[in-house]
Coordinates of C-alpha atoms in Angstrom, one line a residue:
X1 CA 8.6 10.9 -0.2
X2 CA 12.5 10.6 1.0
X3 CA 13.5 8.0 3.6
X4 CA 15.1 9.1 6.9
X5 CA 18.2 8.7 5.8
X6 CA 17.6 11.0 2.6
X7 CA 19.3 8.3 0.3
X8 CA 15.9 6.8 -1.4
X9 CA 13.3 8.9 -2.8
X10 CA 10.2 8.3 -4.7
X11 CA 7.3 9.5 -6.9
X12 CA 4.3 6.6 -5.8
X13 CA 1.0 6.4 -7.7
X14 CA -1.2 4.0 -6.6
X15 CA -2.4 1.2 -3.5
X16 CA 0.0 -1.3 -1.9
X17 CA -3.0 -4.0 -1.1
X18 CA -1.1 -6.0 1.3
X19 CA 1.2 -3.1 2.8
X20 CA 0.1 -4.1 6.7
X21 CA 1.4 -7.3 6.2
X22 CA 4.9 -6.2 4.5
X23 CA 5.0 -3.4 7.3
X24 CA 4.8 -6.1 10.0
X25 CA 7.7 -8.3 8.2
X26 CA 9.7 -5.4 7.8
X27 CA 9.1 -3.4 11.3
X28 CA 10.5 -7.7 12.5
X29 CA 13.7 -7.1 10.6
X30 CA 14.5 -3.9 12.4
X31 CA 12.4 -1.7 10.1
X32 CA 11.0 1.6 12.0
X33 CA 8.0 3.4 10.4
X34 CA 7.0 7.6 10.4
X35 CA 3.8 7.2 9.0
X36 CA 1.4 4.5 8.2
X37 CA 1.6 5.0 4.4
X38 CA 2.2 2.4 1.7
X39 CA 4.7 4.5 -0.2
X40 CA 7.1 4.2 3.4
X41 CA 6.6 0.6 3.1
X42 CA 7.6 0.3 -0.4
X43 CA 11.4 2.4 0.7
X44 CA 11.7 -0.1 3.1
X45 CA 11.0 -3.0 1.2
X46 CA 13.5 -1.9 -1.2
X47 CA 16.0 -0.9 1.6
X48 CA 15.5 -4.8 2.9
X49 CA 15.7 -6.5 -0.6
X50 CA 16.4 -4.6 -3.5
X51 CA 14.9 -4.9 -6.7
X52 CA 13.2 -7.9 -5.8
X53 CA 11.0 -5.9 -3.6
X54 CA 8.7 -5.7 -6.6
X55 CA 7.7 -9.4 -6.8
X56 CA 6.0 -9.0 -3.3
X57 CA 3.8 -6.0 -3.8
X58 CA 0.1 -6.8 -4.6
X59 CA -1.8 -3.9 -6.1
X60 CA -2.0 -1.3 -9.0
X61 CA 0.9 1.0 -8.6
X62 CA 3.5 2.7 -10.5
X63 CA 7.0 4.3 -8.8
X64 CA 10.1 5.8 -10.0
X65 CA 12.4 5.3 -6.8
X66 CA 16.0 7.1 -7.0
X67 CA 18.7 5.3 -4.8
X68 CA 21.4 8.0 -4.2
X69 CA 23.8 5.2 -2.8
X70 CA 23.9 3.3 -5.9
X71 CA 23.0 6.3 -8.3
X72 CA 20.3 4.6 -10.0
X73 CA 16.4 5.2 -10.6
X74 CA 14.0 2.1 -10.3
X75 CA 11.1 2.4 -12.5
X76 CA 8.1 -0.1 -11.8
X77 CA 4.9 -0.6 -12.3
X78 CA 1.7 -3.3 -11.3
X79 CA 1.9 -6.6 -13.4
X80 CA -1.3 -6.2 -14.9
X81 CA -0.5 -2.5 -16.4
X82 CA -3.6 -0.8 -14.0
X83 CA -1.2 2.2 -13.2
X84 CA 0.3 3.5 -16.7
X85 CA 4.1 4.3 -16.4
X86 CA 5.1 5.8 -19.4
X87 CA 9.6 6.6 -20.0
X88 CA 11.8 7.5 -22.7
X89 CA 15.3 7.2 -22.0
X90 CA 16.8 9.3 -24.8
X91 CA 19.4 11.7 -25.3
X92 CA 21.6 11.0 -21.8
X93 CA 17.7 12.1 -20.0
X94 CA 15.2 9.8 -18.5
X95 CA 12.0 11.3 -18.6
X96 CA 8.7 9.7 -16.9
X97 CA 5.0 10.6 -16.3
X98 CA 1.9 8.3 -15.7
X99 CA 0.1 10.1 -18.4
X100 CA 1.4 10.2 -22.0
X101 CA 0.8 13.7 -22.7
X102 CA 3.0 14.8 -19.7
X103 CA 5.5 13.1 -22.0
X104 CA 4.4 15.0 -25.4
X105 CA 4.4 18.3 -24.1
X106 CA 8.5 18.0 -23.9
X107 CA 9.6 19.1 -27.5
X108 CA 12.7 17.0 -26.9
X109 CA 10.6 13.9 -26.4
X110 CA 10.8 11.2 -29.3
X111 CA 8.0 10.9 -31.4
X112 CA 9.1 7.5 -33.1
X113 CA 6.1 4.7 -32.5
X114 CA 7.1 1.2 -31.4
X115 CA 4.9 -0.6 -33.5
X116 CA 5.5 -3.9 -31.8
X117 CA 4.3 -2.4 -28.4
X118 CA 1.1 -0.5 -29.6
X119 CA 0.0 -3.7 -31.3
X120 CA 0.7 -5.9 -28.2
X121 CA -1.1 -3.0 -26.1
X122 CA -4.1 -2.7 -28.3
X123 CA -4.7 -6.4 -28.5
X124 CA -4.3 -7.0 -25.0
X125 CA -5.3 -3.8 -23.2
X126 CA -2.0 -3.8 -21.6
X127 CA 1.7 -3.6 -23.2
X128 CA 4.0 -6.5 -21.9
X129 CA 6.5 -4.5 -20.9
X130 CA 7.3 -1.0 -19.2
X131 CA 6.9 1.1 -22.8
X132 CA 5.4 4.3 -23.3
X133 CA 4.6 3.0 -27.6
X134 CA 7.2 5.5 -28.6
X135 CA 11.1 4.3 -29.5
X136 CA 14.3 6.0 -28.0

């Protein structure tokens, strides 16, 4: 999805539980709404506050958002891990999938295992950071 102004755009997997009620909070700041979809919600909630946009979504999700103002790509996911987000940032490319083997099928894709993250991940279901196992 791309915002009306074409500036933000973004890949959205996932549910935004309490999107009604950021949708409301936003539309009072000025915010106006095409659809009644979560993934508008989450452009405007980045519009409104940035990065910290993140710290009020409740749900399993995971986005890439690309900010042509500022030239940047936000990559996020849910705080428990429900919505796998999986990125190597190698070689001057960013790559990103929700499924590792999207990933793997890129030859130029690193195949280097972070050890410290697939033991965290096996222990606790979940890695504690944004890692896809595999080092840059």
């Amino acid at each position: 999805m791309v915002d009306g102004t074409g500036q933000l755009a973004i890949v959205f997997n996932g549910e935004i539980y309490n999107f009604n009620d950021l949708r409301n909070d936003l539309a009072t700041l000025g915010h106006a709404f095409r659809t009644q979809s979560d993934t508008e919600v989450i452009l405007a909630a980045y519009r409104q506050w940035g990065l910290e946009c993140i710290n009020r979504f409740n749900g399993m999700f995971a986005f890439a958002l690309f900010d042509g103002r500022a030239q940047r790509v936000f990559l996020a996911r849910d705080r428990a891990g429900e919505k796998p987000l999986y990125y190597s940032n190698s070689g001057g490319e960013l790559r990103f999938a929700s499924e590792l083997k999207a990933l793997m099928a890129d030859p130029a894709f690193p195949r280097a295992i972070d050890r410290m993250d697939w033991t965290a991940t096996s222990r606790w279901g979940t890695s504690p950071v944004i890692a896809a196992y595999c080092r840059a």
